[in-house]
Amino acid sequence: MLKSISNNFGSPEITFRAAQHDRYVVLNAHFTYDPADAAYLAAQELEIKFPDLSIDKSTEAGIIAVHEDIYESPYGDTYRYHFPAVLRSRIRDRNTLCIEKAVGFDAYGPVQVYIHAMYSTLNTGELTGLSEGTPLALSCTPELSLLNSSHACVIGPDWVWLYLGLPHTIGQVREDMEIVLDGFPADAACGEFPIMGIDNQRHHDNGGVHYASLRSGRISVPYATRNSGYSSADKPFAYLALVREPAVLTI
C-alpha cells in the first residue's frame, strides 16, 4: 500500500495500491472530493503528494470521475443517472500525481474518482517493448450471449491490464450479473469500478455507468447499482490497469 502525504483539494488521506518499476508505475485508488470545498476551488489542478515514486515524470494516463445523480419520482420509483468524465493525469515528479479538474462537474458533488492507470516514463529514448496478450474465455450468469464482446489482456509481473467490451444486451438483464474471465489472474482484484459507454437519458453528453467489482477472475455487476434505462446504442466497456496482490505464505 502507498499512502498519500497530502492533497490540495480537501480530501482525507488517500490509500493507493502501487506497482513501481524504473520505467513505469501502476496506481489504483478510489476517493471522493467535494467541488464546493474551498481548497478545491483554489486549485488549478488536483495534486496528490507521496513520499517517493520510482519515476520522476510520466506520460498522461486517463482516469475516471463519476457524479451520482439519483432521481426519486413522484410515484416512489428510484432512477440512477450517474455520469462519468475521463480526466487526464500524470506524474509530475517523484512526489506528485497531478489530475486535471473536471470543471463541468463543479455544479455537482460529491465526485467519485477511480484510478486504475499505468504511468510510463517520459522521454527515456528507449525502445518500447511489446507485451504478449493472454487469451480469455468469457461466460455470464444469468446466461447471455457474449459473441459480440471483445477483450484484451496483458499480464505483468505484479500488474494486469484488461480491456473488456460488452454487448449492449447486458442492459436487458434485470438481476445481479456475473461475468467469468477464465484465464484472468485470480490475484488481480478491484473493489469497485465503472463500466462506461451506457446510455443516459438525463445526461446524454456524458453517458452513464454501471458499477462493478472484480475478484478471483469474476466481475460482479449488481442490479442495485446499475444505471437506469436501456438502449441498443449502448457500448459498455471497461479499461483497467490493476495491481496484483502478493501471494500470502502460510506455514
PDB file of C-alpha atoms in Angstrom:
ATOM      1  CA  MET A   1       0.000   0.000   0.000  1.00  0.00           C
ATOM      2  CA  LEU A   2       1.060   3.561  -0.733  1.00  0.00           C
ATOM      3  CA  LYS A   3      -0.424   6.343   1.385  1.00  0.00           C
ATOM      4  CA  SER A   4      -0.581   9.934   0.246  1.00  0.00           C
ATOM      5  CA  ILE A   5       1.049  12.638   2.374  1.00  0.00           C
ATOM      6  CA  SER A   6      -1.388  15.390   1.403  1.00  0.00           C
ATOM      7  CA  ASN A   7      -3.550  16.822  -1.373  1.00  0.00           C
ATOM      8  CA  ASN A   8      -4.633  20.308  -2.414  1.00  0.00           C
ATOM      9  CA  PHE A   9      -8.375  19.677  -2.765  1.00  0.00           C
ATOM     10  CA  GLY A  10      -9.561  18.972   0.779  1.00  0.00           C
ATOM     11  CA  SER A  11      -9.901  15.160   0.750  1.00  0.00           C
ATOM     12  CA  PRO A  12      -8.706  12.886   3.580  1.00  0.00           C
ATOM     13  CA  GLU A  13      -5.621  10.690   3.226  1.00  0.00           C
ATOM     14  CA  ILE A  14      -5.818   8.547   0.058  1.00  0.00           C
ATOM     15  CA  THR A  15      -4.536   4.963   0.003  1.00  0.00           C
ATOM     16  CA  PHE A  16      -3.155   3.547  -3.244  1.00  0.00           C
ATOM     17  CA  ARG A  17      -2.180   0.097  -4.391  1.00  0.00           C
ATOM     18  CA  ALA A  18       1.023   0.511  -6.380  1.00  0.00           C
ATOM     19  CA  ALA A  19       3.360  -1.496  -8.627  1.00  0.00           C
ATOM     20  CA  GLN A  20       6.515   0.583  -9.066  1.00  0.00           C
ATOM     21  CA  HIS A  21       9.280  -0.042 -11.606  1.00  0.00           C
ATOM     22  CA  ASP A  22      12.070   2.046 -13.093  1.00  0.00           C
ATOM     23  CA  ARG A  23      10.146   2.698 -16.338  1.00  0.00           C
ATOM     24  CA  TYR A  24       6.522   2.747 -15.190  1.00  0.00           C
ATOM     25  CA  VAL A  25       4.169   2.862 -12.213  1.00  0.00           C
ATOM     26  CA  VAL A  26       0.701   1.313 -11.890  1.00  0.00           C
ATOM     27  CA  LEU A  27      -1.606   3.071  -9.410  1.00  0.00           C
ATOM     28  CA  ASN A  28      -5.031   2.030  -8.117  1.00  0.00           C
ATOM     29  CA  ALA A  29      -7.228   4.183  -5.866  1.00  0.00           C
ATOM     30  CA  HIS A  30     -10.818   5.251  -5.283  1.00  0.00           C
ATOM     31  CA  PHE A  31     -11.554   8.506  -3.470  1.00  0.00           C
ATOM     32  CA  THR A  32     -14.105  11.322  -3.244  1.00  0.00           C
ATOM     33  CA  TYR A  33     -13.795  15.099  -3.393  1.00  0.00           C
ATOM     34  CA  ASP A  34     -16.267  17.919  -2.837  1.00  0.00           C
ATOM     35  CA  PRO A  35     -16.217  20.569  -5.622  1.00  0.00           C
ATOM     36  CA  ALA A  36     -17.606  23.105  -3.114  1.00  0.00           C
ATOM     37  CA  ASP A  37     -14.548  22.737  -0.841  1.00  0.00           C
ATOM     38  CA  ALA A  38     -12.504  25.947  -0.607  1.00  0.00           C
ATOM     39  CA  ALA A  39      -9.223  24.087  -1.222  1.00  0.00           C
ATOM     40  CA  TYR A  40     -10.628  22.516  -4.400  1.00  0.00           C
ATOM     41  CA  LEU A  41     -11.906  25.864  -5.674  1.00  0.00           C
ATOM     42  CA  ALA A  42      -8.466  27.447  -5.193  1.00  0.00           C
ATOM     43  CA  ALA A  43      -6.562  24.668  -7.004  1.00  0.00           C
ATOM     44  CA  GLN A  44      -5.546  24.999 -10.671  1.00  0.00           C
ATOM     45  CA  GLU A  45      -5.256  21.209 -10.915  1.00  0.00           C
ATOM     46  CA  LEU A  46      -5.581  18.439  -8.359  1.00  0.00           C
ATOM     47  CA  GLU A  47      -2.303  17.407  -6.711  1.00  0.00           C
ATOM     48  CA  ILE A  48      -1.688  14.329  -4.565  1.00  0.00           C
ATOM     49  CA  LYS A  49       1.638  14.179  -2.697  1.00  0.00           C
ATOM     50  CA  PHE A  50       3.624  10.987  -1.978  1.00  0.00           C
ATOM     51  CA  PRO A  51       6.800  10.224  -0.004  1.00  0.00           C
ATOM     52  CA  ASP A  52       8.554   8.923  -3.143  1.00  0.00           C
ATOM     53  CA  LEU A  53       7.730   7.341  -6.500  1.00  0.00           C
ATOM     54  CA  SER A  54      10.025   5.260  -8.701  1.00  0.00           C
ATOM     55  CA  ILE A  55       9.786   7.626 -11.716  1.00  0.00           C
ATOM     56  CA  ASP A  56      10.034  11.410 -11.845  1.00  0.00           C
ATOM     57  CA  LYS A  57       7.894  12.248 -14.880  1.00  0.00           C
ATOM     58  CA  SER A  58       5.317  10.299 -16.873  1.00  0.00           C
ATOM     59  CA  THR A  59       3.145  10.296 -19.942  1.00  0.00           C
ATOM     60  CA  GLU A  60      -0.519  11.155 -19.402  1.00  0.00           C
ATOM     61  CA  ALA A  61      -2.998   8.474 -18.351  1.00  0.00           C
ATOM     62  CA  GLY A  62      -6.790   8.589 -18.274  1.00  0.00           C
ATOM     63  CA  ILE A  63      -8.738   8.181 -15.038  1.00  0.00           C
ATOM     64  CA  ILE A  64     -12.492   8.314 -14.438  1.00  0.00           C
ATOM     65  CA  ALA A  65     -14.594  10.709 -12.362  1.00  0.00           C
ATOM     66  CA  VAL A  66     -18.275   9.942 -11.695  1.00  0.00           C
ATOM     67  CA  HIS A  67     -21.114  12.046 -10.307  1.00  0.00           C
ATOM     68  CA  GLU A  68     -24.012  10.094  -8.838  1.00  0.00           C
ATOM     69  CA  ASP A  69     -27.349  11.552  -9.955  1.00  0.00           C
ATOM     70  CA  ILE A  70     -30.307   9.796  -8.305  1.00  0.00           C
ATOM     71  CA  TYR A  71     -33.845  10.818  -9.265  1.00  0.00           C
ATOM     72  CA  GLU A  72     -36.793   9.970  -6.996  1.00  0.00           C
ATOM     73  CA  SER A  73     -40.019  10.048  -8.999  1.00  0.00           C
ATOM     74  CA  PRO A  74     -43.329  11.281  -7.506  1.00  0.00           C
ATOM     75  CA  TYR A  75     -44.549   7.681  -7.804  1.00  0.00           C
ATOM     76  CA  GLY A  76     -41.881   6.261  -5.478  1.00  0.00           C
ATOM     77  CA  ASP A  77     -39.524   4.919  -8.169  1.00  0.00           C
ATOM     78  CA  THR A  78     -35.757   5.456  -7.957  1.00  0.00           C
ATOM     79  CA  TYR A  79     -33.735   6.121 -11.118  1.00  0.00           C
ATOM     80  CA  ARG A  80     -29.934   6.239 -11.294  1.00  0.00           C
ATOM     81  CA  TYR A  81     -28.412   8.568 -13.883  1.00  0.00           C
ATOM     82  CA  HIS A  82     -24.767   8.504 -12.779  1.00  0.00           C
ATOM     83  CA  PHE A  83     -22.489  10.098 -15.359  1.00  0.00           C
ATOM     84  CA  PRO A  84     -18.689   9.992 -15.916  1.00  0.00           C
ATOM     85  CA  ALA A  85     -15.836  12.011 -17.340  1.00  0.00           C
ATOM     86  CA  VAL A  86     -12.360  10.857 -18.348  1.00  0.00           C
ATOM     87  CA  LEU A  87      -9.667  13.073 -16.824  1.00  0.00           C
ATOM     88  CA  ARG A  88      -6.014  13.417 -17.789  1.00  0.00           C
ATOM     89  CA  SER A  89      -3.480  12.614 -15.077  1.00  0.00           C
ATOM     90  CA  ARG A  90       0.304  12.448 -14.900  1.00  0.00           C
ATOM     91  CA  ILE A  91       3.211  12.009 -12.515  1.00  0.00           C
ATOM     92  CA  ARG A  92       4.887  15.449 -12.416  1.00  0.00           C
ATOM     93  CA  ASP A  93       7.789  14.480 -10.156  1.00  0.00           C
ATOM     94  CA  ARG A  94       8.704  11.762  -7.664  1.00  0.00           C
ATOM     95  CA  ASN A  95       6.338  13.220  -5.095  1.00  0.00           C
ATOM     96  CA  THR A  96       3.337  14.445  -7.094  1.00  0.00           C
ATOM     97  CA  LEU A  97       0.434  12.970  -9.062  1.00  0.00           C
ATOM     98  CA  CYS A  98      -1.489  15.670 -10.978  1.00  0.00           C
ATOM     99  CA  ILE A  99      -5.104  15.359 -12.182  1.00  0.00           C
ATOM    100  CA  GLU A 100      -6.974  17.882 -14.326  1.00  0.00           C
ATOM    101  CA  LYS A 101     -10.061  19.429 -12.765  1.00  0.00           C
ATOM    102  CA  ALA A 102     -13.433  18.248 -14.081  1.00  0.00           C
ATOM    103  CA  VAL A 103     -14.720  21.798 -14.411  1.00  0.00           C
ATOM    104  CA  GLY A 104     -18.040  20.637 -15.829  1.00  0.00           C
ATOM    105  CA  PHE A 105     -18.660  18.759 -12.561  1.00  0.00           C
ATOM    106  CA  ASP A 106     -18.235  21.802 -10.324  1.00  0.00           C
ATOM    107  CA  ALA A 107     -22.014  22.202 -10.016  1.00  0.00           C
ATOM    108  CA  TYR A 108     -22.292  18.667  -8.659  1.00  0.00           C
ATOM    109  CA  GLY A 109     -20.905  16.790  -5.717  1.00  0.00           C
ATOM    110  CA  PRO A 110     -19.538  14.733  -4.253  1.00  0.00           C
ATOM    111  CA  VAL A 111     -17.448  13.387  -7.163  1.00  0.00           C
ATOM    112  CA  GLN A 112     -16.077   9.828  -7.143  1.00  0.00           C
ATOM    113  CA  VAL A 113     -12.614   9.347  -8.692  1.00  0.00           C
ATOM    114  CA  TYR A 114     -11.341   5.959  -9.913  1.00  0.00           C
ATOM    115  CA  ILE A 115      -7.650   5.487 -10.717  1.00  0.00           C
ATOM    116  CA  HIS A 116      -6.715   2.220 -12.464  1.00  0.00           C
ATOM    117  CA  ALA A 117      -3.866   3.523 -14.590  1.00  0.00           C
ATOM    118  CA  MET A 118      -0.330   2.873 -15.805  1.00  0.00           C
ATOM    119  CA  TYR A 119       2.121   5.788 -15.937  1.00  0.00           C
ATOM    120  CA  SER A 120       5.077   5.290 -18.280  1.00  0.00           C
ATOM    121  CA  THR A 121       8.362   7.198 -18.012  1.00  0.00           C
ATOM    122  CA  LEU A 122       8.538  10.201 -20.322  1.00  0.00           C
ATOM    123  CA  ASN A 123      11.413  10.923 -22.756  1.00  0.00           C
ATOM    124  CA  THR A 124      13.696   7.977 -21.952  1.00  0.00           C
ATOM    125  CA  GLY A 125      14.909   7.427 -25.528  1.00  0.00           C
ATOM    126  CA  GLU A 126      14.496   3.676 -25.003  1.00  0.00           C
ATOM    127  CA  LEU A 127      12.623   1.370 -27.348  1.00  0.00           C
ATOM    128  CA  THR A 128       9.165   0.247 -26.275  1.00  0.00           C
ATOM    129  CA  GLY A 129       8.847  -3.482 -25.714  1.00  0.00           C
ATOM    130  CA  LEU A 130       5.807  -5.362 -26.970  1.00  0.00           C
ATOM    131  CA  SER A 131       3.787  -7.358 -24.459  1.00  0.00           C
ATOM    132  CA  GLU A 132       2.208 -10.719 -25.166  1.00  0.00           C
ATOM    133  CA  GLY A 133      -1.552 -10.908 -24.767  1.00  0.00           C
ATOM    134  CA  THR A 134      -3.306 -13.571 -22.713  1.00  0.00           C
ATOM    135  CA  PRO A 135      -6.447 -15.160 -24.207  1.00  0.00           C
ATOM    136  CA  LEU A 136      -9.555 -15.171 -22.025  1.00  0.00           C
ATOM    137  CA  ALA A 137     -12.745 -17.236 -22.211  1.00  0.00           C
ATOM    138  CA  LEU A 138     -15.876 -15.373 -21.088  1.00  0.00           C
ATOM    139  CA  SER A 139     -19.124 -16.696 -19.651  1.00  0.00           C
ATOM    140  CA  CYS A 140     -22.026 -14.975 -17.949  1.00  0.00           C
ATOM    141  CA  THR A 141     -24.635 -15.683 -15.251  1.00  0.00           C
ATOM    142  CA  PRO A 142     -27.518 -15.340 -15.989  1.00  0.00           C
ATOM    143  CA  GLU A 143     -26.706 -16.871 -19.338  1.00  0.00           C
ATOM    144  CA  LEU A 144     -26.201 -14.217 -22.012  1.00  0.00           C
ATOM    145  CA  SER A 145     -24.585 -14.348 -25.427  1.00  0.00           C
ATOM    146  CA  LEU A 146     -21.114 -12.765 -25.365  1.00  0.00           C
ATOM    147  CA  LEU A 147     -20.404 -13.398 -29.041  1.00  0.00           C
ATOM    148  CA  ASN A 148     -20.302  -9.653 -29.678  1.00  0.00           C
ATOM    149  CA  SER A 149     -17.932  -8.994 -26.777  1.00  0.00           C
ATOM    150  CA  SER A 150     -14.266  -8.111 -27.251  1.00  0.00           C
ATOM    151  CA  HIS A 151     -11.366  -8.206 -24.858  1.00  0.00           C
ATOM    152  CA  ALA A 152      -7.610  -7.868 -24.481  1.00  0.00           C
ATOM    153  CA  CYS A 153      -5.477  -8.829 -21.508  1.00  0.00           C
ATOM    154  CA  VAL A 154      -1.771  -8.399 -20.688  1.00  0.00           C
ATOM    155  CA  ILE A 155      -0.344  -9.957 -17.529  1.00  0.00           C
ATOM    156  CA  GLY A 156       2.741  -8.337 -15.981  1.00  0.00           C
ATOM    157  CA  PRO A 157       4.907  -9.403 -13.041  1.00  0.00           C
ATOM    158  CA  ASP A 158       2.789  -7.573 -10.445  1.00  0.00           C
ATOM    159  CA  TRP A 159       0.036  -5.980 -12.546  1.00  0.00           C
ATOM    160  CA  VAL A 160      -2.525  -6.843 -15.212  1.00  0.00           C
ATOM    161  CA  TRP A 161      -4.150  -4.734 -17.943  1.00  0.00           C
ATOM    162  CA  LEU A 162      -7.665  -5.505 -19.131  1.00  0.00           C
ATOM    163  CA  TYR A 163      -9.892  -4.098 -21.850  1.00  0.00           C
ATOM    164  CA  LEU A 164     -13.375  -5.573 -21.937  1.00  0.00           C
ATOM    165  CA  GLY A 165     -16.061  -4.595 -24.458  1.00  0.00           C
ATOM    166  CA  LEU A 166     -19.519  -5.975 -23.692  1.00  0.00           C
ATOM    167  CA  PRO A 167     -22.702  -6.298 -25.780  1.00  0.00           C
ATOM    168  CA  HIS A 168     -25.468  -3.752 -25.227  1.00  0.00           C
ATOM    169  CA  THR A 169     -27.779  -6.606 -24.178  1.00  0.00           C
ATOM    170  CA  ILE A 170     -26.334  -6.588 -20.651  1.00  0.00           C
ATOM    171  CA  GLY A 171     -28.782  -3.710 -20.097  1.00  0.00           C
ATOM    172  CA  GLN A 172     -31.664  -6.148 -20.532  1.00  0.00           C
ATOM    173  CA  VAL A 173     -30.633  -8.220 -17.500  1.00  0.00           C
ATOM    174  CA  ARG A 174     -32.904  -7.377 -14.575  1.00  0.00           C
ATOM    175  CA  GLU A 175     -30.911  -9.098 -11.835  1.00  0.00           C
ATOM    176  CA  ASP A 176     -27.381  -9.288 -10.476  1.00  0.00           C
ATOM    177  CA  MET A 177     -24.935 -10.351 -13.176  1.00  0.00           C
ATOM    178  CA  GLU A 178     -21.586 -12.160 -13.009  1.00  0.00           C
ATOM    179  CA  ILE A 179     -19.063 -12.399 -15.838  1.00  0.00           C
ATOM    180  CA  VAL A 180     -16.351 -15.044 -15.508  1.00  0.00           C
ATOM    181  CA  LEU A 181     -12.966 -14.270 -17.108  1.00  0.00           C
ATOM    182  CA  ASP A 182     -11.383 -17.691 -17.499  1.00  0.00           C
ATOM    183  CA  GLY A 183      -7.600 -17.170 -17.790  1.00  0.00           C
ATOM    184  CA  PHE A 184      -7.539 -13.920 -15.814  1.00  0.00           C
ATOM    185  CA  PRO A 185      -5.178 -13.925 -12.780  1.00  0.00           C
ATOM    186  CA  ALA A 186      -7.039 -14.528  -9.527  1.00  0.00           C
ATOM    187  CA  ASP A 187      -4.745 -12.172  -7.582  1.00  0.00           C
ATOM    188  CA  ALA A 188      -5.868  -9.062  -9.514  1.00  0.00           C
ATOM    189  CA  ALA A 189      -8.843  -7.526  -7.721  1.00  0.00           C
ATOM    190  CA  CYS A 190     -10.815  -4.290  -7.912  1.00  0.00           C
ATOM    191  CA  GLY A 191     -13.305  -3.326  -5.215  1.00  0.00           C
ATOM    192  CA  GLU A 192     -15.376  -1.016  -7.441  1.00  0.00           C
ATOM    193  CA  PHE A 193     -15.037   0.380 -10.955  1.00  0.00           C
ATOM    194  CA  PRO A 194     -17.400   1.945 -13.503  1.00  0.00           C
ATOM    195  CA  ILE A 195     -18.375   0.204 -16.731  1.00  0.00           C
ATOM    196  CA  MET A 196     -18.580   3.032 -19.270  1.00  0.00           C
ATOM    197  CA  GLY A 197     -20.490   3.513 -22.535  1.00  0.00           C
ATOM    198  CA  ILE A 198     -24.022   3.353 -21.113  1.00  0.00           C
ATOM    199  CA  ASP A 199     -26.916   5.446 -22.445  1.00  0.00           C
ATOM    200  CA  ASN A 200     -28.100   8.168 -20.062  1.00  0.00           C
ATOM    201  CA  GLN A 201     -31.449   9.866 -20.633  1.00  0.00           C
ATOM    202  CA  ARG A 202     -30.650  12.792 -18.295  1.00  0.00           C
ATOM    203  CA  HIS A 203     -27.017  13.299 -19.328  1.00  0.00           C
ATOM    204  CA  HIS A 204     -26.670  12.353 -22.989  1.00  0.00           C
ATOM    205  CA  ASP A 205     -23.396  14.265 -23.420  1.00  0.00           C
ATOM    206  CA  ASN A 206     -21.692  12.242 -20.694  1.00  0.00           C
ATOM    207  CA  GLY A 207     -23.386   8.858 -20.932  1.00  0.00           C
ATOM    208  CA  GLY A 208     -23.812   6.657 -17.881  1.00  0.00           C
ATOM    209  CA  VAL A 209     -22.084   3.908 -15.911  1.00  0.00           C
ATOM    210  CA  HIS A 210     -22.792   0.554 -14.330  1.00  0.00           C
ATOM    211  CA  TYR A 211     -20.827  -0.137 -11.142  1.00  0.00           C
ATOM    212  CA  ALA A 212     -18.933  -3.417 -10.961  1.00  0.00           C
ATOM    213  CA  SER A 213     -16.249  -5.216  -8.937  1.00  0.00           C
ATOM    214  CA  LEU A 214     -13.685  -7.855  -9.890  1.00  0.00           C
ATOM    215  CA  ARG A 215     -12.412 -10.662  -7.666  1.00  0.00           C
ATOM    216  CA  SER A 216     -10.900 -14.072  -8.450  1.00  0.00           C
ATOM    217  CA  GLY A 217     -11.455 -13.572 -12.186  1.00  0.00           C
ATOM    218  CA  ARG A 218     -15.174 -12.799 -11.734  1.00  0.00           C
ATOM    219  CA  ILE A 219     -16.818  -9.452 -12.488  1.00  0.00           C
ATOM    220  CA  SER A 220     -19.947  -8.736 -10.424  1.00  0.00           C
ATOM    221  CA  VAL A 221     -22.450  -6.185 -11.725  1.00  0.00           C
ATOM    222  CA  PRO A 222     -25.130  -5.628  -9.033  1.00  0.00           C
ATOM    223  CA  TYR A 223     -28.535  -4.675 -10.387  1.00  0.00           C
ATOM    224  CA  ALA A 224     -28.975  -2.266  -7.440  1.00  0.00           C
ATOM    225  CA  THR A 225     -26.153  -0.028  -8.698  1.00  0.00           C
ATOM    226  CA  ARG A 226     -26.852  -0.244 -12.425  1.00  0.00           C
ATOM    227  CA  ASN A 227     -27.621   2.903 -14.417  1.00  0.00           C
ATOM    228  CA  SER A 228     -31.320   3.298 -15.242  1.00  0.00           C
ATOM    229  CA  GLY A 229     -32.584   2.783 -18.770  1.00  0.00           C
ATOM    230  CA  TYR A 230     -31.538   0.655 -21.708  1.00  0.00           C
ATOM    231  CA  SER A 231     -30.617   1.402 -25.315  1.00  0.00           C
ATOM    232  CA  SER A 232     -29.348  -0.638 -28.252  1.00  0.00           C
ATOM    233  CA  ALA A 233     -26.841   2.209 -28.725  1.00  0.00           C
ATOM    234  CA  ASP A 234     -25.025   1.244 -25.502  1.00  0.00           C
ATOM    235  CA  LYS A 235     -21.346   0.337 -25.967  1.00  0.00           C
ATOM    236  CA  PRO A 236     -20.392  -0.936 -22.500  1.00  0.00           C
ATOM    237  CA  PHE A 237     -16.677  -1.285 -21.801  1.00  0.00           C
ATOM    238  CA  ALA A 238     -14.108  -1.384 -19.002  1.00  0.00           C
ATOM    239  CA  TYR A 239     -10.432  -0.356 -19.206  1.00  0.00           C
ATOM    240  CA  LEU A 240      -8.330  -1.278 -16.172  1.00  0.00           C
ATOM    241  CA  ALA A 241      -4.687  -1.474 -15.148  1.00  0.00           C
ATOM    242  CA  LEU A 242      -4.718  -3.360 -11.848  1.00  0.00           C
ATOM    243  CA  VAL A 243      -2.075  -4.073  -9.235  1.00  0.00           C
ATOM    244  CA  ARG A 244      -1.881  -7.766  -8.375  1.00  0.00           C
ATOM    245  CA  GLU A 245      -1.930  -8.780  -4.719  1.00  0.00           C
ATOM    246  CA  PRO A 246       1.254 -10.504  -3.475  1.00  0.00           C
ATOM    247  CA  ALA A 247       0.824 -14.134  -2.505  1.00  0.00           C
ATOM    248  CA  VAL A 248       0.262 -14.795   1.217  1.00  0.00           C
ATOM    249  CA  LEU A 249       2.538 -17.533   2.543  1.00  0.00           C
ATOM    250  CA  THR A 250       1.064 -19.990   5.002  1.00  0.00           C
ATOM    251  CA  ILE A 251       3.031 -22.395   7.221  1.00  0.00           C
TER     252      ILE A 251
END
